[in-house]
Amino acid sequence: MRKTRKTCRGILLLAALLLVSSAASGRAAQPFGELLGQVPQAAFASGYLSYADIEALVRARPGADGPLDGDTEGSRQYRLATMGVTGGYPDLMMLFMMAEDVAQATGIDPRAVRQSMEIGQAPFNQAWLTGEIRPSVLEEALKKKDYGPVSEAGAAMPLWAADGSLLNAAAIDFARRDMGFLFGGPLGGRWPVAFRDGLAVASRDTETLKRIASGGGPTLAEQPAVKALLDAAAHAGGGREGVIVQAYLLTPGHVWESGGWEVPPPELVLLAQADGEDASRVVLASYYADESHAQALLGSLKPRLPDAALASSGRSLEDLIGQMDGQMESPLVAPAPEGAGVLLLSFRYPTQAAAAEKNPDAASALPFRAFVTMLLKGDLGWAKP
């Protein structure tokens, strides 16, 4: 009898493990969330963050197998996929076609970068890169630029700086200009760099970089607003979880002019591209610690959205979305823990594979680029609280 009970318990345990494994495998991997788990909350003091999963964009485009500088159809499709990058550290893509020079000067090959992120804005922006980053190769490249380890090196990552001192972080020397050096090179700068296997972070902001290199403390991924926004964006449209491929995470001052609020402004705003099996979505999500404010915004937006237009051109939002075979989904409020809420506006487009099949000469991720253009031109007024 005991043997029978043990056997039953074993079968039940195995079944439970299989169920957990099945549920876990049904969830989409979220490299964005994993990367935010490395970012101290204090590093986001500027309220500005931009991200791109370059690897995901290339993988989503059929036939984009490179190489970058080849004359094959695979190379052309690879370049069109990378042209879809609208977020992340901008200097990476600016120098992408100089990949060989960058690899030699920096010790990081742009073609081997998987995710790119920028936090803050110049001159004190942070460059975050993940991928095939090997510390020994990076060190050799940095030594050639007279870098050395900083004495107060962090516990989590080594920290290197020009002449081994953080005092030179903001220095500019035009005689040292190097267009292939990712971290300040075009202007003759040499930003301090913290790095470990698979990750490099560089910035002129020495205090923030020391905090990043030291590790510890609460991370951005643990912030309730960030967790709620990422969850809402990944589940936009219902169905299976989508992968956040590109994103801008912003405080409202980076999205709209202050003042003139019909309802209180949100704590945090996310503009993201979330790719699922059936569609690619652009999501504009606003987090409120009080769900009633999110509901008030929903009530304010519903009558406005049908006639929404871009302030700079007068073009209707419906026309812009429809031109790329998109459609606006019903706006809603997604409840979040502790009585919070996320106002979710989602726009459904064909998958990147379907879009490339329809127009193989177009760059990837054009819908997200259109929304980023609206953000940069101040054309998101139709969604202002």
mmCIF file of C-alpha atoms in Angstrom:
data_model
loop_
_atom_site.group_PDB
_atom_site.id
_atom_site.type_symbol
_atom_site.label_atom_id
_atom_site.label_comp_id
_atom_site.label_asym_id
_atom_site.label_seq_id
_atom_site.Cartn_x
_atom_site.Cartn_y
_atom_site.Cartn_z
ATOM 1 C CA MET A 1 0.000 0.000 0.000
ATOM 2 C CA ARG A 2 2.837 2.350 0.909
ATOM 3 C CA LYS A 3 4.521 1.571 -2.386
ATOM 4 C CA THR A 4 1.298 2.388 -4.219
ATOM 5 C CA ARG A 5 0.981 5.719 -2.393
ATOM 6 C CA LYS A 6 4.612 6.586 -3.197
ATOM 7 C CA THR A 7 4.031 5.717 -6.832
ATOM 8 C CA CYS A 8 0.908 7.925 -6.948
ATOM 9 C CA ARG A 9 2.753 10.801 -5.315
ATOM 10 C CA GLY A 10 5.550 10.385 -7.843
ATOM 11 C CA ILE A 11 3.092 10.452 -10.734
ATOM 12 C CA LEU A 12 1.348 13.539 -9.347
ATOM 13 C CA LEU A 13 4.696 15.310 -8.823
ATOM 14 C CA LEU A 14 5.796 14.467 -12.353
ATOM 15 C CA ALA A 15 2.489 15.747 -13.736
ATOM 16 C CA ALA A 16 2.851 18.985 -11.784
ATOM 17 C CA LEU A 17 6.373 19.486 -13.082
ATOM 18 C CA LEU A 18 5.218 18.884 -16.636
ATOM 19 C CA LEU A 19 2.437 21.448 -16.222
ATOM 20 C CA VAL A 20 4.848 24.043 -14.838
ATOM 21 C CA SER A 21 7.318 23.316 -17.637
ATOM 22 C CA SER A 22 4.558 23.619 -20.223
ATOM 23 C CA ALA A 23 3.368 26.952 -18.809
ATOM 24 C CA ALA A 24 6.909 28.286 -18.723
ATOM 25 C CA SER A 25 7.589 27.231 -22.292
ATOM 26 C CA GLY A 26 4.388 28.979 -23.389
ATOM 27 C CA ARG A 27 5.724 32.312 -22.125
ATOM 28 C CA ALA A 28 7.739 34.432 -24.503
ATOM 29 C CA ALA A 29 11.336 35.208 -23.602
ATOM 30 C CA GLN A 30 11.646 38.916 -22.756
ATOM 31 C CA PRO A 31 15.246 40.093 -23.249
ATOM 32 C CA PHE A 32 14.064 43.660 -22.538
ATOM 33 C CA GLY A 33 12.885 42.744 -19.063
ATOM 34 C CA GLU A 34 16.065 40.770 -18.434
ATOM 35 C CA LEU A 35 18.204 43.743 -19.415
ATOM 36 C CA LEU A 36 16.184 46.089 -17.197
ATOM 37 C CA GLY A 37 17.006 43.678 -14.380
ATOM 38 C CA GLN A 38 20.610 44.912 -14.676
ATOM 39 C CA VAL A 39 19.715 48.610 -14.478
ATOM 40 C CA PRO A 40 19.734 50.349 -11.069
ATOM 41 C CA GLN A 41 16.625 52.447 -10.599
ATOM 42 C CA ALA A 42 18.831 55.486 -9.934
ATOM 43 C CA ALA A 43 20.299 55.139 -13.448
ATOM 44 C CA PHE A 44 16.880 56.105 -14.863
ATOM 45 C CA ALA A 45 16.794 59.503 -13.142
ATOM 46 C CA SER A 46 16.500 61.245 -16.534
ATOM 47 C CA GLY A 47 13.213 59.462 -17.282
ATOM 48 C CA TYR A 48 14.410 58.581 -20.793
ATOM 49 C CA LEU A 49 15.171 55.085 -22.096
ATOM 50 C CA SER A 50 15.304 53.688 -25.628
ATOM 51 C CA TYR A 51 15.752 50.002 -26.527
ATOM 52 C CA ALA A 52 16.076 47.770 -29.576
ATOM 53 C CA ASP A 53 16.411 44.004 -29.924
ATOM 54 C CA ILE A 54 18.454 43.873 -33.122
ATOM 55 C CA GLU A 55 18.696 40.105 -33.055
ATOM 56 C CA ALA A 56 14.899 39.763 -32.927
ATOM 57 C CA LEU A 57 14.410 42.169 -35.843
ATOM 58 C CA VAL A 58 16.836 40.212 -38.019
ATOM 59 C CA ARG A 59 15.359 36.863 -36.998
ATOM 60 C CA ALA A 60 11.835 38.045 -37.826
ATOM 61 C CA ARG A 61 12.679 38.872 -41.442
ATOM 62 C CA PRO A 62 12.736 35.843 -43.765
ATOM 63 C CA GLY A 63 16.012 35.329 -45.585
ATOM 64 C CA ALA A 64 17.934 37.992 -43.640
ATOM 65 C CA ASP A 65 20.995 35.800 -43.232
ATOM 66 C CA GLY A 66 23.664 38.314 -44.287
ATOM 67 C CA PRO A 67 26.489 39.002 -44.419
ATOM 68 C CA LEU A 68 26.169 42.745 -43.909
ATOM 69 C CA ASP A 69 28.439 43.793 -46.781
ATOM 70 C CA GLY A 70 27.524 41.069 -49.276
ATOM 71 C CA ASP A 71 25.705 41.492 -52.581
ATOM 72 C CA THR A 72 23.378 38.517 -52.117
ATOM 73 C CA GLU A 73 19.628 38.695 -51.482
ATOM 74 C CA GLY A 74 20.306 37.487 -47.935
ATOM 75 C CA SER A 75 22.631 40.456 -47.373
ATOM 76 C CA ARG A 76 20.055 42.876 -48.744
ATOM 77 C CA GLN A 77 17.350 41.496 -46.478
ATOM 78 C CA TYR A 78 19.742 41.644 -43.510
ATOM 79 C CA ARG A 79 20.417 45.318 -44.163
ATOM 80 C CA LEU A 80 16.687 46.033 -44.512
ATOM 81 C CA ALA A 81 16.092 44.294 -41.176
ATOM 82 C CA THR A 82 18.713 46.427 -39.409
ATOM 83 C CA MET A 83 17.251 49.550 -41.035
ATOM 84 C CA GLY A 84 14.183 48.837 -38.905
ATOM 85 C CA VAL A 85 16.086 49.689 -35.723
ATOM 86 C CA THR A 86 14.558 52.869 -34.312
ATOM 87 C CA GLY A 87 15.487 52.537 -30.648
ATOM 88 C CA GLY A 88 18.605 51.828 -28.626
ATOM 89 C CA TYR A 89 22.009 53.490 -28.589
ATOM 90 C CA PRO A 90 21.987 55.595 -31.802
ATOM 91 C CA ASP A 91 25.760 55.604 -32.389
ATOM 92 C CA LEU A 92 25.702 51.827 -32.836
ATOM 93 C CA MET A 93 23.474 52.039 -35.899
ATOM 94 C CA MET A 94 25.156 55.215 -37.148
ATOM 95 C CA LEU A 95 28.425 53.256 -37.337
ATOM 96 C CA PHE A 96 26.871 49.896 -38.252
ATOM 97 C CA MET A 97 28.073 49.950 -41.853
ATOM 98 C CA MET A 98 31.610 50.471 -40.516
ATOM 99 C CA ALA A 99 31.425 47.225 -38.601
ATOM 100 C CA GLU A 100 35.009 46.119 -39.306
ATOM 101 C CA ASP A 101 36.433 49.470 -38.167
ATOM 102 C CA VAL A 102 34.257 49.475 -35.055
ATOM 103 C CA ALA A 103 35.266 45.928 -34.143
ATOM 104 C CA GLN A 104 38.937 46.859 -34.410
ATOM 105 C CA ALA A 105 38.681 50.187 -32.570
ATOM 106 C CA THR A 106 36.216 49.193 -29.848
ATOM 107 C CA GLY A 107 36.645 45.443 -29.437
ATOM 108 C CA ILE A 108 32.906 44.980 -30.047
ATOM 109 C CA ASP A 109 31.566 43.939 -33.451
ATOM 110 C CA PRO A 110 28.228 45.732 -34.099
ATOM 111 C CA ARG A 111 27.021 42.656 -35.991
ATOM 112 C CA ALA A 112 27.401 40.626 -32.791
ATOM 113 C CA VAL A 113 25.319 43.028 -30.661
ATOM 114 C CA ARG A 114 21.961 41.487 -29.771
ATOM 115 C CA GLN A 115 20.303 44.256 -27.765
ATOM 116 C CA SER A 116 21.070 47.961 -27.666
ATOM 117 C CA MET A 117 19.797 50.457 -25.108
ATOM 118 C CA GLU A 118 20.302 54.122 -24.344
ATOM 119 C CA ILE A 119 19.381 55.671 -20.998
ATOM 120 C CA GLY A 120 19.415 59.439 -20.634
ATOM 121 C CA GLN A 121 20.321 61.935 -23.319
ATOM 122 C CA ALA A 122 23.571 63.533 -24.401
ATOM 123 C CA PRO A 123 25.926 64.536 -22.958
ATOM 124 C CA PHE A 124 25.295 62.166 -20.046
ATOM 125 C CA ASN A 125 23.615 59.298 -21.863
ATOM 126 C CA GLN A 126 24.438 55.670 -21.103
ATOM 127 C CA ALA A 127 25.131 53.104 -23.828
ATOM 128 C CA TRP A 128 24.100 49.523 -22.957
ATOM 129 C CA LEU A 129 25.073 46.697 -25.326
ATOM 130 C CA THR A 130 24.531 42.952 -24.976
ATOM 131 C CA GLY A 131 25.689 40.114 -27.193
ATOM 132 C CA GLU A 132 29.003 38.529 -28.068
ATOM 133 C CA ILE A 133 31.081 40.841 -25.896
ATOM 134 C CA ARG A 134 34.302 39.222 -24.728
ATOM 135 C CA PRO A 135 36.157 41.041 -21.928
ATOM 136 C CA SER A 136 39.628 39.975 -23.126
ATOM 137 C CA VAL A 137 39.013 41.387 -26.618
ATOM 138 C CA LEU A 138 37.474 44.586 -25.245
ATOM 139 C CA GLU A 139 40.376 45.076 -22.840
ATOM 140 C CA GLU A 140 42.943 44.806 -25.636
ATOM 141 C CA ALA A 141 41.112 47.434 -27.687
ATOM 142 C CA LEU A 142 40.793 49.762 -24.684
ATOM 143 C CA LYS A 143 44.482 49.434 -23.815
ATOM 144 C CA LYS A 144 45.341 50.760 -27.273
ATOM 145 C CA LYS A 145 43.405 53.907 -26.322
ATOM 146 C CA ASP A 146 45.315 54.244 -23.030
ATOM 147 C CA TYR A 147 42.478 52.908 -20.905
ATOM 148 C CA GLY A 148 43.127 51.133 -17.638
ATOM 149 C CA PRO A 149 41.144 49.729 -14.709
ATOM 150 C CA VAL A 150 39.793 52.271 -12.251
ATOM 151 C CA SER A 151 40.992 51.719 -8.699
ATOM 152 C CA GLU A 152 37.452 51.930 -7.282
ATOM 153 C CA ALA A 153 36.322 49.193 -9.699
ATOM 154 C CA GLY A 154 32.871 47.764 -9.082
ATOM 155 C CA ALA A 155 32.016 44.478 -7.460
ATOM 156 C CA ALA A 156 29.735 43.384 -10.300
ATOM 157 C CA MET A 157 31.761 44.511 -13.337
ATOM 158 C CA PRO A 158 35.269 45.819 -13.992
ATOM 159 C CA LEU A 159 35.326 49.547 -14.715
ATOM 160 C CA TRP A 160 37.900 50.978 -17.115
ATOM 161 C CA ALA A 161 38.587 54.602 -18.013
ATOM 162 C CA ALA A 162 41.053 56.671 -20.021
ATOM 163 C CA ASP A 163 44.375 56.777 -18.148
ATOM 164 C CA GLY A 164 42.717 54.710 -15.420
ATOM 165 C CA SER A 165 40.925 57.786 -14.064
ATOM 166 C CA LEU A 166 37.294 58.884 -14.108
ATOM 167 C CA LEU A 167 38.441 62.505 -14.119
ATOM 168 C CA ASN A 168 38.813 62.318 -17.905
ATOM 169 C CA ALA A 169 35.280 61.033 -18.555
ATOM 170 C CA ALA A 170 33.967 64.247 -20.126
ATOM 171 C CA ALA A 171 37.181 65.287 -21.884
ATOM 172 C CA ILE A 172 37.131 65.877 -25.635
ATOM 173 C CA ASP A 173 40.319 65.790 -27.671
ATOM 174 C CA PHE A 174 39.779 66.301 -31.394
ATOM 175 C CA ALA A 175 43.263 64.959 -32.049
ATOM 176 C CA ARG A 176 41.984 61.601 -30.800
ATOM 177 C CA ARG A 177 38.911 61.469 -33.019
ATOM 178 C CA ASP A 178 38.164 57.907 -34.094
ATOM 179 C CA MET A 179 34.987 57.278 -36.072
ATOM 180 C CA GLY A 180 35.204 53.566 -35.301
ATOM 181 C CA PHE A 181 35.226 53.943 -31.506
ATOM 182 C CA LEU A 182 31.687 53.494 -30.189
ATOM 183 C CA PHE A 183 32.091 55.330 -26.905
ATOM 184 C CA GLY A 184 32.707 58.980 -27.782
ATOM 185 C CA GLY A 185 35.173 58.398 -30.622
ATOM 186 C CA PRO A 186 33.603 60.629 -33.340
ATOM 187 C CA LEU A 187 34.170 63.689 -31.102
ATOM 188 C CA GLY A 188 37.473 62.571 -29.631
ATOM 189 C CA GLY A 189 35.919 61.390 -26.384
ATOM 190 C CA ARG A 190 36.812 58.320 -24.334
ATOM 191 C CA TRP A 191 33.929 57.332 -22.084
ATOM 192 C CA PRO A 192 34.517 55.051 -19.111
ATOM 193 C CA VAL A 193 33.275 51.504 -19.738
ATOM 194 C CA ALA A 194 31.979 48.848 -17.321
ATOM 195 C CA PHE A 195 31.840 45.366 -18.789
ATOM 196 C CA ARG A 196 31.584 41.644 -18.253
ATOM 197 C CA ASP A 197 31.007 38.696 -20.534
ATOM 198 C CA GLY A 198 28.029 39.554 -22.757
ATOM 199 C CA LEU A 199 27.460 43.119 -21.488
ATOM 200 C CA ALA A 200 29.124 46.528 -21.846
ATOM 201 C CA VAL A 201 27.928 49.850 -20.407
ATOM 202 C CA ALA A 202 29.597 53.186 -21.175
ATOM 203 C CA SER A 203 28.846 56.750 -20.111
ATOM 204 C CA ARG A 204 30.342 60.115 -19.230
ATOM 205 C CA ASP A 205 28.102 60.003 -16.113
ATOM 206 C CA THR A 206 30.728 58.596 -13.760
ATOM 207 C CA GLU A 207 28.606 58.408 -10.609
ATOM 208 C CA THR A 208 25.897 56.415 -12.363
ATOM 209 C CA LEU A 209 28.469 54.182 -14.052
ATOM 210 C CA LYS A 210 30.126 53.422 -10.706
ATOM 211 C CA ARG A 211 26.740 52.461 -9.311
ATOM 212 C CA ILE A 212 26.112 50.162 -12.292
ATOM 213 C CA ALA A 213 29.530 48.550 -11.937
ATOM 214 C CA SER A 214 29.021 48.028 -8.204
ATOM 215 C CA GLY A 215 25.726 46.182 -8.659
ATOM 216 C CA GLY A 216 23.155 45.651 -5.930
ATOM 217 C CA GLY A 217 20.121 47.710 -5.014
ATOM 218 C CA PRO A 218 16.660 47.771 -6.600
ATOM 219 C CA THR A 219 16.567 47.477 -10.379
ATOM 220 C CA LEU A 220 14.353 49.104 -12.964
ATOM 221 C CA ALA A 221 12.699 45.758 -13.705
ATOM 222 C CA GLU A 222 11.473 45.680 -10.092
ATOM 223 C CA GLN A 223 9.755 49.060 -10.277
ATOM 224 C CA PRO A 224 5.962 48.515 -10.152
ATOM 225 C CA ALA A 225 5.260 50.932 -13.000
ATOM 226 C CA VAL A 226 7.795 49.239 -15.275
ATOM 227 C CA LYS A 227 6.534 45.751 -14.456
ATOM 228 C CA ALA A 228 2.929 46.759 -15.140
ATOM 229 C CA LEU A 229 3.758 48.505 -18.433
ATOM 230 C CA LEU A 230 5.830 45.609 -19.771
ATOM 231 C CA ASP A 231 3.153 43.095 -18.829
ATOM 232 C CA ALA A 232 0.378 45.151 -20.440
ATOM 233 C CA ALA A 233 2.381 45.672 -23.649
ATOM 234 C CA ALA A 234 3.339 42.010 -23.948
ATOM 235 C CA HIS A 235 -0.309 40.956 -23.598
ATOM 236 C CA ALA A 236 -1.830 43.632 -25.831
ATOM 237 C CA GLY A 237 -4.571 42.217 -28.015
ATOM 238 C CA GLY A 238 -5.048 39.191 -25.763
ATOM 239 C CA GLY A 239 -3.814 35.797 -26.808
ATOM 240 C CA ARG A 240 -0.270 34.590 -26.292
ATOM 241 C CA GLU A 241 2.423 36.844 -24.906
ATOM 242 C CA GLY A 242 4.321 38.922 -27.444
ATOM 243 C CA VAL A 243 7.984 39.880 -27.339
ATOM 244 C CA ILE A 244 8.905 43.518 -26.841
ATOM 245 C CA VAL A 245 11.272 44.170 -29.731
ATOM 246 C CA GLN A 246 11.704 47.940 -29.461
ATOM 247 C CA ALA A 247 10.666 50.427 -26.823
ATOM 248 C CA TYR A 248 10.832 53.926 -25.418
ATOM 249 C CA LEU A 249 10.250 54.154 -21.662
ATOM 250 C CA LEU A 250 9.613 57.764 -20.719
ATOM 251 C CA THR A 251 8.349 60.112 -18.065
ATOM 252 C CA PRO A 252 5.456 62.210 -19.456
ATOM 253 C CA GLY A 253 7.600 65.325 -19.887
ATOM 254 C CA HIS A 254 9.445 63.554 -22.706
ATOM 255 C CA VAL A 255 6.150 62.802 -24.479
ATOM 256 C CA TRP A 256 3.936 65.872 -24.052
ATOM 257 C CA GLU A 257 4.332 69.525 -23.167
ATOM 258 C CA SER A 258 3.557 70.187 -19.533
ATOM 259 C CA GLY A 259 0.280 71.791 -18.562
ATOM 260 C CA GLY A 260 -3.138 71.636 -20.135
ATOM 261 C CA TRP A 261 -3.902 68.212 -18.661
ATOM 262 C CA GLU A 262 -7.539 67.091 -18.790
ATOM 263 C CA VAL A 263 -6.680 64.362 -16.285
ATOM 264 C CA PRO A 264 -3.505 63.996 -14.174
ATOM 265 C CA PRO A 265 -0.448 62.904 -16.177
ATOM 266 C CA PRO A 266 0.725 59.297 -15.810
ATOM 267 C CA GLU A 267 3.744 58.276 -13.797
ATOM 268 C CA LEU A 268 5.405 56.568 -16.744
ATOM 269 C CA VAL A 269 4.746 56.005 -20.472
ATOM 270 C CA LEU A 270 5.812 53.113 -22.702
ATOM 271 C CA LEU A 271 5.880 53.241 -26.501
ATOM 272 C CA ALA A 272 6.719 49.736 -27.699
ATOM 273 C CA GLN A 273 6.715 47.283 -30.566
ATOM 274 C CA ALA A 274 5.441 43.908 -29.338
ATOM 275 C CA ASP A 275 5.667 41.027 -31.797
ATOM 276 C CA GLY A 276 3.447 37.968 -31.490
ATOM 277 C CA GLU A 277 2.770 34.944 -33.641
ATOM 278 C CA ASP A 278 -0.214 36.524 -35.403
ATOM 279 C CA ALA A 279 0.639 40.222 -35.478
ATOM 280 C CA SER A 280 3.110 42.968 -34.735
ATOM 281 C CA ARG A 281 1.682 45.638 -32.451
ATOM 282 C CA VAL A 282 2.629 49.172 -31.587
ATOM 283 C CA VAL A 283 1.591 49.921 -28.028
ATOM 284 C CA LEU A 284 1.255 53.252 -26.249
ATOM 285 C CA ALA A 285 0.720 52.569 -22.550
ATOM 286 C CA SER A 286 0.392 54.962 -19.602
ATOM 287 C CA TYR A 287 0.829 53.845 -15.987
ATOM 288 C CA TYR A 288 -1.199 55.301 -13.118
ATOM 289 C CA ALA A 289 -0.744 54.349 -9.483
ATOM 290 C CA ASP A 290 -4.479 55.039 -9.124
ATOM 291 C CA GLU A 291 -6.575 53.046 -11.607
ATOM 292 C CA SER A 292 -9.367 55.635 -11.461
ATOM 293 C CA HIS A 293 -7.088 58.117 -13.243
ATOM 294 C CA ALA A 294 -6.437 55.578 -16.000
ATOM 295 C CA GLN A 295 -10.200 55.090 -16.315
ATOM 296 C CA ALA A 296 -10.673 58.861 -16.497
ATOM 297 C CA LEU A 297 -8.136 59.044 -19.319
ATOM 298 C CA LEU A 298 -9.912 56.231 -21.133
ATOM 299 C CA GLY A 299 -13.159 58.189 -20.887
ATOM 300 C CA SER A 300 -11.420 61.302 -22.197
ATOM 301 C CA LEU A 301 -9.748 59.553 -25.152
ATOM 302 C CA LYS A 302 -12.622 57.458 -26.473
ATOM 303 C CA PRO A 303 -14.518 60.344 -28.108
ATOM 304 C CA ARG A 304 -11.263 61.921 -29.367
ATOM 305 C CA LEU A 305 -9.585 58.951 -31.029
ATOM 306 C CA PRO A 306 -11.861 58.623 -34.102
ATOM 307 C CA ASP A 307 -10.882 62.143 -35.207
ATOM 308 C CA ALA A 308 -7.257 62.035 -34.012
ATOM 309 C CA ALA A 309 -4.783 63.851 -36.266
ATOM 310 C CA LEU A 310 -1.099 64.762 -36.306
ATOM 311 C CA ALA A 311 -0.515 68.369 -35.256
ATOM 312 C CA SER A 312 2.450 68.883 -37.593
ATOM 313 C CA SER A 313 0.645 67.867 -40.783
ATOM 314 C CA GLY A 314 -3.056 67.563 -40.021
ATOM 315 C CA ARG A 315 -2.990 64.024 -41.364
ATOM 316 C CA SER A 316 -5.485 61.719 -39.702
ATOM 317 C CA LEU A 317 -4.153 58.985 -37.442
ATOM 318 C CA GLU A 318 -6.557 56.514 -39.054
ATOM 319 C CA ASP A 319 -5.085 57.237 -42.500
ATOM 320 C CA LEU A 320 -1.497 56.810 -41.268
ATOM 321 C CA ILE A 321 -2.287 53.494 -39.594
ATOM 322 C CA GLY A 322 -4.304 52.200 -42.527
ATOM 323 C CA GLN A 323 -1.537 52.968 -45.011
ATOM 324 C CA MET A 324 0.534 50.228 -43.346
ATOM 325 C CA ASP A 325 -2.363 47.765 -43.118
ATOM 326 C CA GLY A 326 -2.883 48.543 -39.461
ATOM 327 C CA GLN A 327 -5.922 49.007 -37.286
ATOM 328 C CA MET A 328 -6.527 50.525 -33.896
ATOM 329 C CA GLU A 329 -7.747 48.036 -31.300
ATOM 330 C CA SER A 330 -10.229 48.982 -28.606
ATOM 331 C CA PRO A 331 -8.541 51.073 -25.904
ATOM 332 C CA LEU A 332 -8.738 49.623 -22.428
ATOM 333 C CA VAL A 333 -7.453 49.851 -18.887
ATOM 334 C CA ALA A 334 -5.406 46.889 -17.681
ATOM 335 C CA PRO A 335 -5.593 46.540 -13.891
ATOM 336 C CA ALA A 336 -2.235 46.408 -12.104
ATOM 337 C CA PRO A 337 -1.283 45.431 -8.536
ATOM 338 C CA GLU A 338 -1.980 47.706 -5.576
ATOM 339 C CA GLY A 339 -4.916 49.442 -7.248
ATOM 340 C CA ALA A 340 -2.875 50.747 -10.170
ATOM 341 C CA GLY A 341 -3.905 50.713 -13.813
ATOM 342 C CA VAL A 342 -2.420 50.950 -17.310
ATOM 343 C CA LEU A 343 -4.228 52.813 -20.072
ATOM 344 C CA LEU A 344 -3.458 50.715 -23.146
ATOM 345 C CA LEU A 345 -3.680 51.902 -26.753
ATOM 346 C CA SER A 346 -2.672 49.170 -29.186
ATOM 347 C CA PHE A 347 -2.390 49.174 -32.959
ATOM 348 C CA ARG A 348 -2.350 45.867 -34.802
ATOM 349 C CA TYR A 349 -0.220 45.333 -37.907
ATOM 350 C CA PRO A 350 0.803 42.302 -39.985
ATOM 351 C CA THR A 351 3.766 40.330 -38.684
ATOM 352 C CA GLN A 352 7.169 41.492 -39.860
ATOM 353 C CA ALA A 353 7.434 38.358 -42.003
ATOM 354 C CA ALA A 354 4.109 39.128 -43.707
ATOM 355 C CA ALA A 355 5.072 42.772 -44.235
ATOM 356 C CA ALA A 356 8.396 41.761 -45.805
ATOM 357 C CA GLU A 357 6.656 39.265 -48.068
ATOM 358 C CA LYS A 358 4.264 41.953 -49.286
ATOM 359 C CA ASN A 359 7.031 44.514 -49.823
ATOM 360 C CA PRO A 360 10.493 42.897 -49.861
ATOM 361 C CA ASP A 361 12.124 46.262 -50.635
ATOM 362 C CA ALA A 362 10.859 48.037 -47.497
ATOM 363 C CA ALA A 363 12.742 48.287 -44.212
ATOM 364 C CA SER A 364 11.464 46.322 -41.247
ATOM 365 C CA ALA A 365 9.324 47.763 -38.442
ATOM 366 C CA LEU A 366 7.952 50.760 -40.347
ATOM 367 C CA PRO A 367 4.856 51.087 -38.106
ATOM 368 C CA PHE A 368 6.988 51.544 -34.995
ATOM 369 C CA ARG A 369 9.172 54.040 -36.850
ATOM 370 C CA ALA A 370 6.031 56.044 -37.692
ATOM 371 C CA PHE A 371 5.098 56.275 -33.999
ATOM 372 C CA VAL A 372 8.642 57.196 -32.965
ATOM 373 C CA THR A 373 8.532 59.958 -35.570
ATOM 374 C CA MET A 374 5.302 61.179 -33.965
ATOM 375 C CA LEU A 375 7.033 61.146 -30.578
ATOM 376 C CA LEU A 376 10.033 63.137 -31.831
ATOM 377 C CA LYS A 377 7.879 65.678 -33.704
ATOM 378 C CA GLY A 378 5.470 66.227 -30.810
ATOM 379 C CA ASP A 379 2.631 64.565 -32.708
ATOM 380 C CA LEU A 380 1.289 62.408 -29.876
ATOM 381 C CA GLY A 381 -0.979 65.181 -28.644
ATOM 382 C CA TRP A 382 -4.035 63.114 -29.635
ATOM 383 C CA ALA A 383 -3.173 60.763 -26.734
ATOM 384 C CA LYS A 384 -2.370 63.475 -24.148
ATOM 385 C CA PRO A 385 -4.175 63.102 -20.817
#
